[in-house]
């Protein structure tokens, strides 16, 4: 079933014959984004260790900004008075902002949930702050992102079904409240499907959000510590009842295997701190898997971090040199490895799109799985 | 007295009419260096926070590598087996290496001076090591630098004249021993004038080194904690009796005012960690002086770090953004400010060369002094 659909700002270019994978194109205020897409995370108005020119050179088409972190530092008013997030960080391609909901729940054990939002303590100085549908939308409006997200409750894993039901009700109520708020010019607005591991809740949430009618939909509350099979079922449950003509974003998920499985179930967008974070810990991603570049085995290794790779790091430096820089804690070590890892990630997505375009996604997916999960699924998210 | 001299690898292109300033050109194995020149310091085979492509874009024509640090990590054998320092760090322009003498004396309070070198403890793991004329030359040969330095004793400040006399004798003996050692292909070799604050000793040292006949000469043992007037006199004493047709390098000195005064006394080359180090502390250099970018005064400042500056940082980002990055400890903050500071330094040297070429060095020098030392000399090196 190949077809050409264009609904608003999302073109569904192709649907895979054998899986739920799709090829799409998002038309946003600051540019065009081919999907499936990986969005590098620019938490504090900076993708860690990378500059805008690096991201452009690497081919990043959209990045993510964190409402919670930007609200705390430098503060919304500062970014707004300096012309918005794009101008502030000198990035002229699209930006998606989250709503701060995830951080308010995950970084705060002193938060207090009220009817219209959450009272929480700043993780910087402990100051008491409040974030709810109204506030989260105001911040995202001020930041001027291309895509804003609803303010939701991210429930913990595990939690009781009773808690989950009440939590999803709150998420839906807040979604409706967010929907009433004004938005920045041309800003798209995505709803978030919650429901934890409870399939019926995921379905209910997806159906009610669709009834409100967002520009796109996300699956939230995955990759929060649950086993991998539970996570993948959560993604599947979250995606199943969403309208096919809208973009679908799986939040915070960036493991290559998990992204592939999510795309096979109809996901279009991802974000994750993995490629930048593991670079800071000295781990390199390659086509054949990940490895620690700091290892003594590489001290005389003249090969690039990944043979055949075309990134700036691999074109110019040896594994032995990168290992040395990491071991003596030179900033350039982290930077060069971040460049490589981000290149690998964005290449991986380009290969994925190509596989869908060439009707061989399922074969490609199996090849990836053989490398990425030689011993089956992970027992817990983030653990192998 | 304008003239054109070429002796070996150094062309003396011009001598200033009113001061000792000179315009020169060094022809080295890996390229041409216009003097006066500032050499960014690549201590651990990396100029901190900068990549080779940054240095090329900034117009750095030569950098410095530290024998002591490279000897400890990753170790000479590793760099040698990977094809030498240029290949290891992917830098194809000239490199000058120091001999490790300065670090062996300044980073070690447990060193023990023997007839043929110094026994010292690694500042990393305390391992007992030995560095002398033979070893220092072997390391620099293995690194394959364009210019190697003699292994000298860097005497402390203050010290007695008696100690200074014995120290200079040792430096001269070691210089002669170094001179007997083999060198890398096309590697130039510079002697180092020591003598502390004792003019007669500086003269004696310069004359004896000249009699040995090096490719160039350096003034060492300045900027080690002495008052600025003592330092400048030390530079003057060190330079005065050196042959005019050879390049002259003032080691470890990189304060802009002090470089200008040294050039006025005939210096051609400088190195210093200042531009990279102060960037890590959040200080920006500008034409009008230095200032802390982290200051609250800049939180809404849309101007670049330095107005009119053409570096990547100033072309793309505001003071408010750089301040934010520094305050939230993003790597990009340090990097962008390092790029700016290095640009300012290399611009400063370009302006200096232009002033000499246009016969207005002395006027330029006075304008600089009015900005850099509005209240006269510093009481101690490094303090204003």
XYZ file of C-alpha atoms in Angstrom:
768
model
C 0.000 0.000 0.000
C 2.114 2.922 -1.248
C 0.490 6.272 -1.247
C 1.101 9.962 -1.041
C -0.701 11.798 1.699
C -0.320 15.341 2.845
C -2.228 16.474 5.900
C -1.349 19.898 7.173
C 2.369 19.963 7.830
C 3.049 16.223 7.583
C 3.440 14.316 4.328
C 3.182 10.560 4.653
C 5.377 9.571 1.710
C 5.309 5.824 2.047
C 4.155 2.978 4.239
C 6.198 -0.196 4.415
C 4.536 -3.336 2.992
C 5.609 -5.692 5.741
C 5.790 -3.595 8.907
C 4.308 -0.417 10.315
C 7.343 1.605 9.177
C 6.651 4.853 7.361
C 8.569 7.442 5.407
C 7.430 10.994 6.009
C 8.263 14.657 5.725
C 7.476 17.336 8.277
C 7.118 20.900 7.027
C 7.944 23.156 9.960
C 8.431 26.884 10.449
C 12.230 26.559 10.269
C 12.579 23.845 7.670
C 11.798 20.381 6.414
C 12.423 17.196 8.410
C 12.560 13.755 6.808
C 11.220 10.989 9.038
C 12.000 8.644 10.727
C 14.227 11.199 12.414
C 16.529 11.321 15.434
C 16.566 14.651 17.292
C 19.802 15.496 19.147
C 19.018 16.873 22.611
C 20.001 20.476 23.348
C 19.055 20.444 27.012
C 20.456 23.815 28.042
C 20.282 25.539 24.629
C 23.317 23.525 23.527
C 23.674 19.986 22.218
C 26.445 18.962 24.581
C 29.932 19.512 23.080
C 28.528 20.409 19.652
C 28.090 23.761 17.934
C 25.382 24.614 15.417
C 27.902 24.308 12.571
C 28.747 20.781 13.730
C 25.077 19.798 13.762
C 24.566 21.261 10.294
C 27.631 19.441 8.984
C 26.386 16.202 10.569
C 23.019 16.649 8.884
C 20.799 17.143 11.944
C 17.479 18.488 10.677
C 15.793 19.170 14.032
C 16.928 19.326 17.652
C 15.135 19.218 21.001
C 15.155 21.862 23.734
C 14.124 21.244 27.352
C 11.553 23.620 28.779
C 12.395 22.667 32.374
C 16.141 23.344 32.071
C 15.717 26.550 30.063
C 13.115 27.804 32.524
C 15.649 27.464 35.344
C 18.677 28.744 33.423
C 18.942 31.203 31.795
C 15.172 31.752 32.289
C 12.426 32.205 29.749
C 12.403 36.011 29.855
C 16.060 36.174 28.885
C 15.628 33.882 25.872
C 12.446 35.684 24.850
C 14.008 39.124 25.086
C 16.950 37.885 23.003
C 14.594 36.847 20.198
C 13.667 33.258 21.091
C 15.542 29.982 21.330
C 16.593 29.783 17.674
C 18.282 33.158 17.749
C 19.662 32.655 21.273
C 21.543 29.509 20.300
C 22.122 30.483 16.661
C 20.317 27.443 15.257
C 18.144 28.168 12.227
C 16.647 24.716 11.677
C 13.583 23.312 13.511
C 13.389 22.845 17.281
C 10.943 20.717 19.247
C 10.496 21.638 22.909
C 9.227 19.297 25.553
C 6.861 20.629 28.203
C 8.977 20.099 31.309
C 6.550 17.466 32.589
C 9.060 14.632 32.514
C 11.723 16.573 34.458
C 9.270 17.942 37.002
C 8.343 14.371 37.856
C 11.684 12.613 37.423
C 14.121 15.177 38.870
C 11.937 16.094 41.826
C 11.013 13.948 44.749
C 9.551 16.932 46.555
C 6.964 17.789 43.918
C 3.358 18.358 44.839
C 0.679 17.706 42.234
C -2.167 20.247 42.140
C -5.227 20.457 39.913
C -3.608 22.857 37.460
C 0.010 21.769 37.608
C 2.942 20.775 39.760
C 4.776 22.588 42.509
C 8.413 21.529 42.519
C 11.882 22.456 43.723
C 14.561 23.669 41.336
C 17.337 21.036 41.217
C 19.803 23.976 41.070
C 18.952 26.013 44.146
C 15.860 24.405 45.647
C 13.620 27.382 44.812
C 9.905 26.457 44.790
C 8.428 26.773 41.322
C 5.167 25.888 39.588
C 4.624 24.383 36.163
C 1.275 23.442 34.686
C -0.505 23.445 31.305
C -0.734 27.240 31.204
C 2.879 27.825 32.276
C 4.389 25.113 30.063
C 2.616 26.488 27.001
C 3.657 30.056 27.863
C 7.302 28.997 28.104
C 7.198 27.096 24.813
C 5.461 30.056 23.166
C 8.219 32.355 24.423
C 10.947 29.966 23.265
C 9.337 29.946 19.818
C 9.894 26.280 19.066
C 8.566 24.705 15.858
C 6.798 21.967 17.829
C 5.434 22.325 21.372
C 4.420 19.393 23.581
C 1.524 19.139 26.026
C 2.206 19.220 29.750
C 1.592 15.686 30.993
C 2.122 13.536 34.036
C 4.840 10.971 33.506
C 3.869 8.138 35.838
C 6.588 6.080 37.513
C 7.352 2.454 36.661
C 6.057 0.316 38.218
C 2.792 1.804 39.447
C -0.652 0.407 40.280
C -3.393 0.367 37.684
C -5.442 2.558 39.973
C -2.689 5.197 40.054
C -2.265 4.872 36.282
C -5.973 5.495 35.626
C -5.973 8.664 37.724
C -2.705 9.797 36.139
C -3.989 9.365 32.575
C -7.150 11.291 33.479
C -4.963 14.142 34.700
C -2.823 14.001 31.561
C -5.954 14.216 29.401
C -7.387 17.090 31.418
C -4.086 18.967 31.176
C -3.878 18.194 27.439
C -7.259 19.871 26.960
C -6.121 22.843 29.060
C -2.914 23.141 27.023
C -4.965 23.062 23.848
C -6.781 26.236 24.921
C -3.542 28.184 25.321
C -2.194 30.489 22.603
C 0.834 29.286 20.653
C 3.742 30.894 18.811
C 3.246 31.628 15.122
C 3.266 28.434 13.014
C 4.021 26.366 16.134
C 2.747 22.797 15.883
C 1.381 21.122 18.971
C 1.651 17.450 19.910
C -0.336 15.423 22.453
C 1.295 12.703 24.572
C -0.125 9.212 25.053
C 0.465 7.942 28.577
C -0.826 4.785 30.267
C 2.273 2.936 31.398
C 2.118 -0.816 30.881
C -1.689 -0.877 30.731
C -2.765 -1.425 27.132
C -6.373 -0.379 27.645
C -5.238 2.882 29.226
C -2.879 3.595 26.328
C -5.768 3.004 23.918
C -8.150 5.218 25.866
C -5.563 7.984 26.086
C -4.754 7.791 22.359
C -8.421 7.908 21.383
C -9.238 10.863 23.616
C -6.210 12.848 22.462
C -7.120 12.144 18.837
C -10.586 13.452 19.537
C -9.043 16.756 20.689
C -7.131 16.847 17.406
C -3.429 17.582 17.731
C -0.898 18.227 14.934
C 1.001 15.139 16.028
C 1.182 12.603 18.847
C 3.845 11.255 21.129
C 4.203 8.155 23.245
C 5.463 9.108 26.708
C 6.360 7.154 29.816
C 8.577 4.624 28.054
C 12.274 3.982 28.786
C 11.659 4.769 32.453
C 13.261 1.615 33.856
C 10.900 -1.098 32.587
C 12.098 -4.335 30.888
C 12.576 -4.017 27.150
C 9.621 -6.208 26.198
C 7.342 -4.097 28.390
C 8.762 -0.954 26.791
C 8.209 -2.183 23.245
C 4.661 -3.236 24.095
C 4.115 0.230 25.569
C 5.289 1.843 22.339
C 3.054 -0.504 20.320
C 0.036 0.170 22.518
C 0.688 3.894 22.395
C 1.016 4.043 18.607
C -1.734 1.606 17.593
C -4.732 3.889 17.841
C -3.171 7.102 16.563
C -4.274 8.568 13.214
C -1.912 7.413 10.469
C -1.783 10.803 8.780
C -0.126 12.510 11.771
C 3.530 12.371 12.888
C 4.297 10.090 15.826
C 7.087 10.704 18.289
C 8.401 8.223 20.880
C 9.845 10.364 23.654
C 13.253 9.849 25.230
C 13.916 6.612 23.427
C 17.225 6.443 21.551
C 18.596 2.934 21.751
C 19.148 1.893 18.127
C 17.384 -1.447 18.491
C 14.446 0.116 20.285
C 14.167 2.852 17.646
C 14.112 0.238 14.901
C 11.398 -1.748 16.659
C 9.422 1.439 17.247
C 9.671 2.419 13.583
C 8.438 -1.082 12.689
C 5.369 -0.166 14.780
C 4.834 3.191 13.110
C 7.032 5.702 14.971
C 8.487 8.697 13.114
C 10.501 10.721 15.642
C 12.950 10.094 18.481
C 15.151 11.996 20.892
C 17.727 10.788 23.375
C 20.848 11.960 25.185
C 22.613 8.625 24.551
C 24.994 9.550 21.701
C 26.324 12.641 23.493
C 26.303 11.138 26.994
C 28.148 7.935 26.163
C 30.767 9.962 24.276
C 31.506 11.794 27.524
C 32.026 8.382 29.116
C 34.379 7.323 26.320
C 32.137 4.898 24.445
C 31.980 4.848 20.651
C 29.048 3.632 18.570
C 29.847 1.777 15.389
C 28.036 -0.345 12.830
C 29.320 -3.401 14.655
C 28.266 -2.257 18.121
C 29.649 -0.032 20.872
C 33.073 -0.177 22.514
C 35.075 1.788 25.120
C 37.729 3.808 23.259
C 39.646 4.343 26.517
C 40.583 0.664 26.608
C 44.283 -0.171 26.783
C 43.829 -2.340 23.690
C 43.685 0.800 21.556
C 46.781 2.611 22.772
C 48.715 1.871 19.579
C 45.713 1.538 17.297
C 46.178 3.629 14.162
C 42.667 2.943 12.866
C 39.967 5.587 13.180
C 37.287 5.165 15.843
C 35.241 3.412 13.159
C 36.783 2.164 9.955
C 35.071 3.509 6.860
C 33.332 6.304 8.772
C 33.357 9.702 7.050
C 32.963 11.983 10.097
C 35.574 14.638 10.969
C 36.848 12.532 13.879
C 37.376 9.394 11.802
C 38.772 11.246 8.773
C 41.529 12.833 10.867
C 42.356 10.973 14.047
C 43.345 7.512 15.260
C 41.727 5.506 18.003
C 45.040 5.827 19.890
C 44.797 9.621 19.763
C 41.153 9.770 20.863
C 41.949 7.314 23.657
C 44.832 9.546 24.768
C 42.661 12.695 24.752
C 39.946 10.965 26.783
C 42.443 9.594 29.286
C 44.091 12.973 29.887
C 40.650 14.635 30.011
C 41.108 16.984 27.075
C 37.857 18.618 25.948
C 38.658 17.702 22.351
C 38.438 14.002 23.200
C 34.818 14.296 24.281
C 34.012 16.570 21.384
C 35.525 14.403 18.682
C 33.848 11.288 20.040
C 30.524 13.147 20.302
C 30.894 14.163 16.656
C 31.485 10.528 15.725
C 28.594 9.153 17.786
C 26.167 11.751 16.467
C 27.313 11.010 12.929
C 26.686 7.301 13.531
C 23.218 8.043 14.875
C 22.222 10.286 12.012
C 23.710 7.830 9.511
C 21.709 5.060 11.142
C 18.512 7.045 10.558
C 19.510 7.801 6.944
C 20.077 4.088 6.379
C 16.724 3.328 7.973
C 14.912 5.793 5.692
C 16.733 4.364 2.704
C 15.745 0.840 3.678
C 12.086 1.879 3.889
C 12.373 3.682 0.542
C 13.942 0.589 -1.030
C 11.380 -1.829 0.418
C 13.966 -3.659 2.471
C 13.285 -2.268 5.939
C 12.425 -5.625 7.435
C 15.646 -7.232 6.211
C 17.641 -4.252 7.423
C 15.869 -4.438 10.772
C 16.807 -8.104 11.175
C 20.451 -7.388 10.327
C 20.486 -4.610 12.929
C 18.901 -6.837 15.537
C 21.548 -9.521 14.977
C 24.227 -6.972 15.847
C 22.360 -4.941 18.461
C 20.680 -7.823 20.335
C 22.771 -10.943 19.716
C 21.528 -12.360 23.027
C 17.905 -11.277 22.916
C 16.156 -8.394 24.624
C 17.546 -6.441 27.540
C 16.127 -7.377 30.912
C 15.750 -3.742 31.902
C 15.819 -0.554 29.878
C 19.374 0.654 29.486
C 20.929 -2.653 30.539
C 22.242 -5.315 28.236
C 68.355 50.275 8.784
C 66.105 48.159 6.594
C 67.693 45.109 5.121
C 67.049 41.650 3.843
C 68.975 38.878 5.493
C 68.655 35.179 5.133
C 70.691 32.912 7.355
C 69.827 29.277 7.182
C 66.155 28.917 7.913
C 65.463 32.415 9.239
C 64.920 35.457 7.055
C 65.254 38.766 8.848
C 62.930 40.823 6.660
C 63.060 44.125 8.449
C 64.378 45.873 11.548
C 62.373 48.694 13.086
C 63.994 52.159 12.940
C 63.091 53.203 16.461
C 63.058 50.014 18.534
C 64.588 46.563 18.480
C 61.471 45.120 16.789
C 62.027 42.873 13.794
C 59.971 41.270 11.071
C 61.094 37.792 10.124
C 60.201 34.547 8.446
C 61.088 31.084 9.664
C 61.323 28.307 7.071
C 60.618 25.065 8.896
C 60.127 21.454 7.882
C 56.323 21.780 8.050
C 55.865 25.319 6.778
C 56.625 28.997 6.987
C 56.145 31.107 10.112
C 55.964 34.893 10.036
C 57.464 36.543 13.111
C 56.805 38.014 15.633
C 54.622 34.968 16.282
C 52.493 33.621 19.109
C 52.519 29.834 19.479
C 49.369 28.283 21.016
C 50.308 25.660 23.587
C 49.338 22.061 22.862
C 50.467 20.614 26.172
C 49.071 17.090 25.833
C 49.045 16.896 22.014
C 45.981 19.145 21.979
C 45.603 22.912 22.225
C 42.970 22.874 24.952
C 39.412 22.937 23.538
C 40.619 23.509 19.962
C 40.934 21.128 17.033
C 43.497 21.376 14.240
C 40.830 22.768 11.891
C 40.091 25.545 14.411
C 43.776 26.456 14.639
C 44.082 26.508 10.858
C 40.974 28.677 10.541
C 42.340 31.019 13.220
C 45.618 31.321 11.327
C 47.964 29.662 13.815
C 51.200 28.967 11.933
C 53.054 27.018 14.640
C 52.120 25.422 17.955
C 54.067 24.180 20.954
C 54.178 20.675 22.400
C 55.405 19.799 25.904
C 58.006 17.062 26.112
C 57.368 16.497 29.826
C 53.618 15.961 29.470
C 53.883 13.821 26.333
C 56.612 11.712 27.941
C 54.227 10.886 30.798
C 51.076 10.452 28.678
C 50.712 8.838 26.237
C 54.484 8.189 26.248
C 57.099 8.806 23.600
C 57.073 5.278 22.173
C 53.374 5.493 21.413
C 53.671 8.787 19.557
C 56.766 7.589 17.722
C 55.183 4.328 16.646
C 52.155 6.264 15.394
C 54.359 8.370 13.126
C 55.377 11.308 15.332
C 53.569 14.189 16.959
C 52.307 15.829 13.761
C 50.600 12.691 12.572
C 49.413 11.722 16.059
C 47.520 14.969 16.532
C 46.745 15.537 12.840
C 48.513 18.900 12.677
C 50.502 19.482 9.505
C 52.006 22.868 10.310
C 55.179 23.443 12.386
C 55.577 22.373 16.014
C 58.150 23.548 18.542
C 58.770 21.241 21.486
C 60.244 22.340 24.784
C 62.716 20.067 26.542
C 60.774 19.298 29.706
C 63.310 21.225 31.810
C 60.828 23.817 33.000
C 58.240 21.230 34.125
C 60.806 18.973 35.786
C 61.816 21.913 37.960
C 58.481 23.674 38.432
C 56.081 20.730 38.860
C 58.395 18.720 41.092
C 59.526 19.514 44.578
C 61.055 16.079 44.948
C 63.462 16.369 42.041
C 67.133 15.528 42.471
C 69.655 17.171 40.182
C 72.442 14.934 38.941
C 75.380 15.647 36.655
C 73.606 14.404 33.526
C 70.020 15.321 34.293
C 67.224 15.352 36.819
C 65.517 12.576 38.714
C 61.897 13.508 39.343
C 58.485 12.143 40.255
C 55.670 11.956 37.735
C 52.940 14.377 38.827
C 50.435 11.736 37.662
C 51.416 8.637 39.610
C 54.604 9.535 41.471
C 56.755 7.174 39.385
C 60.461 8.066 39.539
C 61.748 9.198 36.156
C 64.924 10.715 34.747
C 65.309 13.480 32.189
C 68.597 14.962 31.035
C 70.174 16.315 27.844
C 70.348 12.892 26.223
C 66.798 11.883 27.160
C 65.212 15.252 26.291
C 66.802 15.231 22.851
C 65.770 11.614 22.271
C 62.161 12.445 23.110
C 62.095 15.510 20.853
C 63.715 13.488 18.068
C 61.004 10.855 18.451
C 58.254 13.468 18.495
C 59.675 14.884 15.254
C 59.120 18.545 16.072
C 60.303 21.287 13.705
C 62.196 23.007 16.514
C 63.744 21.272 19.531
C 64.908 23.085 22.669
C 67.940 22.367 24.849
C 67.436 20.783 28.257
C 68.178 23.530 30.778
C 67.822 24.261 34.459
C 65.125 26.808 35.137
C 66.259 28.470 38.358
C 63.658 29.670 40.855
C 62.902 33.315 41.592
C 64.295 34.674 43.797
C 67.620 32.859 44.144
C 71.096 33.831 45.278
C 73.712 34.932 42.752
C 75.855 32.037 43.854
C 73.086 29.546 43.021
C 72.446 31.348 39.736
C 76.111 31.071 38.689
C 76.161 27.344 39.339
C 72.815 26.906 37.608
C 73.908 28.727 34.447
C 77.086 26.640 34.331
C 74.917 23.525 34.416
C 72.614 24.880 31.723
C 75.622 25.580 29.494
C 77.130 22.150 30.128
C 73.802 20.504 29.318
C 73.413 22.706 26.217
C 76.734 21.411 24.927
C 75.679 17.833 25.730
C 72.364 18.333 23.910
C 74.234 19.714 20.931
C 76.071 16.401 20.546
C 72.841 14.413 20.315
C 71.321 13.390 16.979
C 68.212 15.242 15.843
C 65.193 14.473 13.675
C 65.471 15.290 9.982
C 65.384 19.052 9.328
C 64.824 19.681 13.048
C 66.123 23.067 14.183
C 67.683 23.365 17.601
C 67.510 26.360 19.941
C 69.669 27.228 22.959
C 68.165 28.848 26.084
C 69.648 31.860 27.837
C 69.270 31.601 31.607
C 70.710 33.849 34.328
C 67.689 35.047 36.277
C 67.867 38.689 37.311
C 71.651 38.829 36.993
C 72.568 40.780 33.859
C 76.171 39.668 33.711
C 75.098 36.031 33.913
C 72.552 36.515 31.108
C 75.314 38.042 28.977
C 77.773 35.276 29.739
C 75.153 32.625 28.975
C 74.138 34.268 25.688
C 77.761 34.589 24.526
C 78.650 30.997 25.363
C 75.554 29.620 23.679
C 76.273 31.729 20.590
C 79.769 30.277 20.511
C 78.234 26.793 20.340
C 76.135 28.019 17.404
C 72.444 27.158 17.623
C 69.772 27.668 14.941
C 67.986 30.056 17.281
C 67.972 31.231 20.882
C 65.453 31.530 23.654
C 65.259 33.518 26.852
C 64.175 31.259 29.698
C 63.481 31.774 33.368
C 61.199 34.783 32.905
C 57.565 35.050 34.031
C 58.358 32.858 37.035
C 56.887 35.152 39.670
C 59.189 38.185 39.470
C 57.926 41.813 39.292
C 57.248 43.009 35.759
C 60.175 45.445 35.601
C 62.551 42.654 36.637
C 61.005 40.398 34.001
C 61.394 42.933 31.199
C 64.983 43.592 32.209
C 65.580 39.835 32.154
C 64.212 39.645 28.609
C 66.354 42.613 27.575
C 69.480 41.150 29.147
C 68.774 37.790 27.588
C 68.242 39.156 24.079
C 70.956 41.816 23.968
C 73.939 39.659 23.120
C 72.284 37.220 20.765
C 73.191 37.211 17.049
C 70.702 39.366 15.129
C 70.429 36.916 12.235
C 68.916 34.155 14.383
C 65.335 33.806 15.650
C 64.748 34.708 19.308
C 62.077 33.139 21.455
C 60.937 34.361 24.880
C 59.619 31.273 26.642
C 56.314 31.071 28.489
C 55.574 34.759 28.162
C 52.190 35.648 26.690
C 50.866 38.770 28.364
C 50.138 41.157 25.487
C 51.948 44.097 27.063
C 54.969 41.962 27.923
C 55.073 40.507 24.402
C 55.019 44.015 22.916
C 57.844 45.156 25.179
C 59.808 42.025 24.349
C 59.353 42.584 20.623
C 60.590 46.157 21.130
C 63.749 44.523 22.508
C 64.162 42.123 19.615
C 62.016 39.059 20.426
C 60.433 37.040 17.605
C 58.529 34.148 19.206
C 56.243 33.566 22.192
C 54.147 30.838 23.762
C 51.728 30.918 26.653
C 48.685 29.098 28.006
C 46.937 32.398 28.857
C 44.384 32.654 26.005
C 43.126 29.105 26.487
C 43.354 29.068 30.284
C 41.501 32.326 30.906
C 38.758 31.192 28.513
C 38.174 28.199 30.779
C 37.772 30.682 33.618
C 35.288 32.752 31.626
C 37.450 35.748 30.759
C 37.407 37.318 27.301
C 40.246 39.288 25.738
C 39.303 42.262 23.601
C 40.994 45.251 22.016
C 39.859 47.314 24.992
C 41.068 44.886 27.634
C 39.812 41.728 29.349
C 36.463 41.150 31.078
C 34.590 38.289 32.771
C 31.812 37.173 30.407
C 30.075 35.359 33.267
C 29.165 38.671 34.868
C 25.485 39.336 35.568
C 25.804 42.578 33.581
C 25.798 40.529 30.353
C 22.757 38.361 30.924
C 20.663 40.297 28.389
C 23.556 41.547 26.271
C 22.882 40.891 22.589
C 26.328 42.066 21.501
C 29.023 39.550 20.600
C 31.842 38.897 23.053
C 33.776 41.608 21.196
C 32.066 44.023 18.857
C 33.599 44.050 15.395
C 35.407 40.740 15.933
C 35.268 38.321 12.996
C 35.788 35.020 14.837
C 33.188 32.208 14.715
C 32.098 32.950 18.279
C 31.493 36.653 17.667
C 29.924 36.163 14.236
C 27.266 33.835 15.650
C 26.620 34.254 19.355
C 25.742 36.913 21.903
C 27.524 37.685 25.132
C 24.312 36.595 26.905
C 24.481 33.161 25.253
C 28.198 32.613 25.999
C 27.566 33.748 29.584
C 24.731 31.219 29.867
C 26.862 28.370 28.475
C 29.702 29.171 30.878
C 27.355 29.395 33.846
C 25.699 26.043 33.137
C 29.136 24.507 32.389
C 28.483 23.530 28.804
C 31.656 22.520 26.934
C 30.667 24.790 24.059
C 30.992 27.849 26.311
C 34.661 27.188 26.991
C 35.282 26.263 23.389
C 33.651 29.318 21.854
C 35.446 31.647 24.259
C 38.745 29.868 23.574
C 38.165 30.402 19.863
C 37.573 34.094 20.498
C 40.594 34.554 22.762
C 42.905 32.723 20.395
C 41.583 34.802 17.512
C 42.303 37.977 19.523
C 45.818 36.781 20.280
C 46.641 35.885 16.706
C 45.060 39.139 15.475
C 47.186 41.026 17.973
C 50.311 39.476 16.480
C 49.117 40.221 12.925
C 48.571 43.859 13.911
C 52.000 43.935 15.496
C 53.663 42.613 12.331
C 51.714 45.111 10.252
C 52.810 47.956 12.513
C 56.441 46.942 12.098
C 55.971 46.621 8.328
C 54.364 50.089 8.193
C 57.020 51.748 10.365
C 54.565 52.579 13.115
C 55.403 49.915 15.683
C 56.398 52.403 18.373
C 53.110 54.357 18.063
C 51.142 51.088 18.086
C 53.123 49.926 21.114
C 52.250 53.114 22.997
C 48.550 52.776 22.135
C 48.614 49.189 23.414
C 50.378 50.189 26.622
C 47.743 52.852 27.326
C 45.074 50.133 27.228
C 47.039 47.247 28.719
C 48.864 49.160 31.502
C 46.794 52.257 32.274
C 48.212 52.256 35.799
C 51.805 51.337 35.064
C 53.598 48.006 35.388
C 52.336 45.056 37.353
C 53.942 44.573 40.742
C 54.334 40.842 40.171
C 54.114 38.756 37.044
C 50.538 37.782 36.384
C 49.051 40.351 38.769
C 47.703 43.750 37.779
